[in-house]
Tab-separated table of C-alpha atoms in Angstrom:
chain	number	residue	atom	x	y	z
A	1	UNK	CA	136.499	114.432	132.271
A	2	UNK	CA	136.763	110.923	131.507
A	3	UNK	CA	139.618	109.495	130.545
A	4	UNK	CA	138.270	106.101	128.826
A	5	UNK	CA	135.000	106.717	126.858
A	6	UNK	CA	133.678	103.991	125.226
A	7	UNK	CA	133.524	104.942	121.388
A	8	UNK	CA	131.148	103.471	118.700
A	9	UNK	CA	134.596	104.010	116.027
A	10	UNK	CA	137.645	105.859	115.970
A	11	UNK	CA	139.957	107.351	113.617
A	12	UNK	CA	143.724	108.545	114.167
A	13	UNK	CA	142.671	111.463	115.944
A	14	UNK	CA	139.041	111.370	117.233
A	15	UNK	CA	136.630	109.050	118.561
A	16	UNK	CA	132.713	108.803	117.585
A	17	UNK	CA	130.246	108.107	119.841
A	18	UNK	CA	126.712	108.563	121.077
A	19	UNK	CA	124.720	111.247	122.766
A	20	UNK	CA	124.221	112.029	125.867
A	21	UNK	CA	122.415	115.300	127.898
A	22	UNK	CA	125.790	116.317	128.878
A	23	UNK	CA	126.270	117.506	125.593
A	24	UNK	CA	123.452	120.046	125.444
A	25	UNK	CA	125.717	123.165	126.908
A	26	UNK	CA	129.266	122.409	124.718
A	27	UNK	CA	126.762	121.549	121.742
A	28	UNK	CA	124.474	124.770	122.310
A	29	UNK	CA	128.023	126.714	122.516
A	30	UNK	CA	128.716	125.463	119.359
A	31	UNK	CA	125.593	126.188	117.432
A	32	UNK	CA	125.855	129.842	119.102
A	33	UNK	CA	129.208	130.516	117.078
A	34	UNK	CA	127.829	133.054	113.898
A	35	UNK	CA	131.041	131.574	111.909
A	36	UNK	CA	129.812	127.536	112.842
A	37	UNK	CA	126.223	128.522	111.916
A	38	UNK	CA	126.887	131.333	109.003
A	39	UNK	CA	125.073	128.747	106.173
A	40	UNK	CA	122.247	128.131	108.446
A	41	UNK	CA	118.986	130.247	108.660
A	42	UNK	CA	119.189	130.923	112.298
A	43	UNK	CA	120.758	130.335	115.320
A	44	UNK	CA	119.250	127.263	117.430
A	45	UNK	CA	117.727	127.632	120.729
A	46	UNK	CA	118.929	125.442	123.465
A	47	UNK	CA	115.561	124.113	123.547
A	48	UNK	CA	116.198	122.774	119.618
A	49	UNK	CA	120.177	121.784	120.515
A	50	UNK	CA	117.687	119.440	123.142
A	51	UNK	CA	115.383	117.860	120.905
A	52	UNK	CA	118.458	117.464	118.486
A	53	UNK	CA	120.627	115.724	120.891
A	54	UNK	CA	117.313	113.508	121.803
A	55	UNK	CA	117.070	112.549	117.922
A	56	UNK	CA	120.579	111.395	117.536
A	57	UNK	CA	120.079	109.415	120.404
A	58	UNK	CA	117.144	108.046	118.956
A	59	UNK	CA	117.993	107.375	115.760
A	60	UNK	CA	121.402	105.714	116.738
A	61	UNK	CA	118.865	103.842	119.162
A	62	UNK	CA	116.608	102.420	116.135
A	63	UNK	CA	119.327	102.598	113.049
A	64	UNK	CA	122.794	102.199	114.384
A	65	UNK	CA	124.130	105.593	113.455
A	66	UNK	CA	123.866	108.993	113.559
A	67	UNK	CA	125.519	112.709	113.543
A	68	UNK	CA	128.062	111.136	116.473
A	69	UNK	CA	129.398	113.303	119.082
A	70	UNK	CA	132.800	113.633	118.223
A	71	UNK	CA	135.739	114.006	121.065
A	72	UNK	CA	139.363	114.705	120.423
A	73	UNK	CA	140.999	111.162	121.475
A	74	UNK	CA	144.241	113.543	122.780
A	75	UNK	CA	142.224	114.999	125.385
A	76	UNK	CA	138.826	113.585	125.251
A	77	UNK	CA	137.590	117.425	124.372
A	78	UNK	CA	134.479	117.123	122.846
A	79	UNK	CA	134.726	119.470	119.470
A	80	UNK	CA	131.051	118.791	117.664
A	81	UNK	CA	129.656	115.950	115.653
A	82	UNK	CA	130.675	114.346	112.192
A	83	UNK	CA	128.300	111.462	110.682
A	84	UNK	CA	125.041	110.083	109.229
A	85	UNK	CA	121.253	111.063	110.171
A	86	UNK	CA	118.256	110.060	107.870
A	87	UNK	CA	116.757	112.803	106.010
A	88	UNK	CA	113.206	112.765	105.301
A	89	UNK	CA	112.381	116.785	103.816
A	90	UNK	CA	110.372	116.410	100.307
A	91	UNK	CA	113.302	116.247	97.372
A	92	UNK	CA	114.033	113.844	94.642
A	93	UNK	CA	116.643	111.891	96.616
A	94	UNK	CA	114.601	111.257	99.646
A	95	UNK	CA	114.543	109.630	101.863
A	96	UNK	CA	118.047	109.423	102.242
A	97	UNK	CA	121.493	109.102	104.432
A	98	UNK	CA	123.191	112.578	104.613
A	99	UNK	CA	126.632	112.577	105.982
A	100	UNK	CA	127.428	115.909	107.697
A	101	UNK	CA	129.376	117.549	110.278
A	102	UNK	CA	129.372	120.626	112.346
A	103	UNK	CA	132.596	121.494	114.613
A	104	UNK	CA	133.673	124.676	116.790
A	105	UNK	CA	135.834	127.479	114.811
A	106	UNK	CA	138.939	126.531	116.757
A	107	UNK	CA	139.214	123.522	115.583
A	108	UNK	CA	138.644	124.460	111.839
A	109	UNK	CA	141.506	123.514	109.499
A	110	UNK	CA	142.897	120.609	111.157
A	111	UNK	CA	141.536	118.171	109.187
A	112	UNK	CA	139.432	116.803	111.615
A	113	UNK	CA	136.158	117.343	109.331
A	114	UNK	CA	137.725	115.359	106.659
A	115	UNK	CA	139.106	112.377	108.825
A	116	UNK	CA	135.660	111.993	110.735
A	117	UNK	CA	133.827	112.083	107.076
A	118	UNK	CA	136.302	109.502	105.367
A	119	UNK	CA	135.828	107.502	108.716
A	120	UNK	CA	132.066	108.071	108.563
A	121	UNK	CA	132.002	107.008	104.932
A	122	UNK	CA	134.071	103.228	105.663
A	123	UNK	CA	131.740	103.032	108.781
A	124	UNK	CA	128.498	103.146	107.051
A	125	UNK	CA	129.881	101.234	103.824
A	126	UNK	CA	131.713	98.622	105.825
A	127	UNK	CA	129.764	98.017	109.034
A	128	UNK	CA	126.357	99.273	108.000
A	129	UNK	CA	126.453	97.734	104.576
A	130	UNK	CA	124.307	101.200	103.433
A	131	UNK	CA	124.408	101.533	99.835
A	132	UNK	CA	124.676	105.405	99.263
A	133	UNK	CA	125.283	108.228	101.391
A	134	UNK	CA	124.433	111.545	100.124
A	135	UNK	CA	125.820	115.071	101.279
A	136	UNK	CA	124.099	118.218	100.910
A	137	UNK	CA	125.052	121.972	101.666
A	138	UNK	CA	124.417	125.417	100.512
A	139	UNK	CA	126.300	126.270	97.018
A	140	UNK	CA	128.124	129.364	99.278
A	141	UNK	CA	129.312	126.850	101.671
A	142	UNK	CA	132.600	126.313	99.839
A	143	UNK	CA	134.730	125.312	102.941
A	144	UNK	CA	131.738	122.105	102.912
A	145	UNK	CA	131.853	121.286	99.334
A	146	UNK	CA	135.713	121.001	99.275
A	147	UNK	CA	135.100	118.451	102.103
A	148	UNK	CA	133.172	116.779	100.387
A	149	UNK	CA	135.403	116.328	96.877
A	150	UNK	CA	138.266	115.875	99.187
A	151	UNK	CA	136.853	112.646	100.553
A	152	UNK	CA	135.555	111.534	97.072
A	153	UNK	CA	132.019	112.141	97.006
A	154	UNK	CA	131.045	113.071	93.259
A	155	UNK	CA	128.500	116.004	92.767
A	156	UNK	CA	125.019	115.403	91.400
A	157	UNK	CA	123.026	118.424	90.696
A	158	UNK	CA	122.083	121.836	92.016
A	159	UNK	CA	118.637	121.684	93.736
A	160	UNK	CA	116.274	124.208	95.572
A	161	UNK	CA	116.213	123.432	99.449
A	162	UNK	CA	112.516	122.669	100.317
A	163	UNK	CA	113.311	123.847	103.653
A	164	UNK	CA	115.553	127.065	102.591
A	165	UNK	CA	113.490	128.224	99.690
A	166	UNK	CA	112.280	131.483	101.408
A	167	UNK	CA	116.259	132.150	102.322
A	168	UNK	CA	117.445	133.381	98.817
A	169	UNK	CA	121.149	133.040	99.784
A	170	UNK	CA	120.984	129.487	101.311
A	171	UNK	CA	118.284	128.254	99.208
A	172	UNK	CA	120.414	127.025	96.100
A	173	UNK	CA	122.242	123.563	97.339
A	174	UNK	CA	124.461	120.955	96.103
A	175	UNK	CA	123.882	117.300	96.233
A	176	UNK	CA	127.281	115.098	96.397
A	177	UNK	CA	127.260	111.117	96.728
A	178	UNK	CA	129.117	108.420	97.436
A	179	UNK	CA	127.502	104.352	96.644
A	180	UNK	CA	129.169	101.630	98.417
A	181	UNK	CA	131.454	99.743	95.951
């Protein structure tokens, strides 16, 4: 493992950077974990972890940002991704800038979620000059809704997922926002 890596940002505890194929196994891990994945419709195949990876790198490529690989800056252990990816599915607020994250059950409630978001948040507000990043999860997802009123996003409305509607426990979302003040 590395010990320098050569980060995009960091906050007290992590650092955010881009992709790279080395990341398809401990990403693919991740999105194997039923708990990581439970407010998802499936499981994705290391063939989509791929072609996910590839689009980060992509988009970061052409916009300057998007769901970073996130490492542990104690130990360089890489522990999922925080940040911003365009979204493009048909829905009144799109297109948009979602601000998400996805990191392995282990490391669940220490905070890291929230730091990388707040981080995320000054990064695309203060670097990228965006105007409004948007945040959107399933209304059962309550461990990712407190994230996002804990870093100050405000809530918007209940929508209908165009890509969940078939998946009647997923389908109902929330849309949160912050604007750049």
């Amino acid at each position: 493992m590395k010990k320098n890596k050569d980060y995009i940002f960091r906050s007290e505890r992590l650092g955010f950077r881009n992709w790279n194929l080395n990341d398809i196994d401990p990403l693919q891990e991740i999105n194997s974990d039923e708990k990581v994945m439970a407010f998802f419709p499936s499981l994705p195949t290391r063939e989509q972890t791929r072609e996910f990876i590839e689009r980060m790198i992509k988009q970061f490529d052409d916009k300057g940002f998007c769901y970073f690989a996130v490492d542990k800056l104690e130990n360089n252990e890489f522990i999922g991704f925080i940040g911003l990816s365009e979204q493009t599915y048909k829905a009144e607020f799109t297109p948009c800038i979602d601000l998400g994250w996805r990191i392995k059950s282990k490391e669940w409630n220490k905070g890291y979620a929230t730091e990388g978001a707040k981080k995320c948040l000054d990064y695309a507000f203060n670097e990228l000059k965006l105007e409004t990043i948007y945040s959107v999860a399933p209304k059962v997802n309550t461990k990712s809704i407190h994230i996002m009123e804990k870093i100050g996003l405000t809530k918007q409305y209940e929508f209908e997922h165009p890509l969940l509607i078939t998946n009647e426990r997923l389908r109902t979302c929330v849309l949160y926002n912050s604007q750049r003040k």
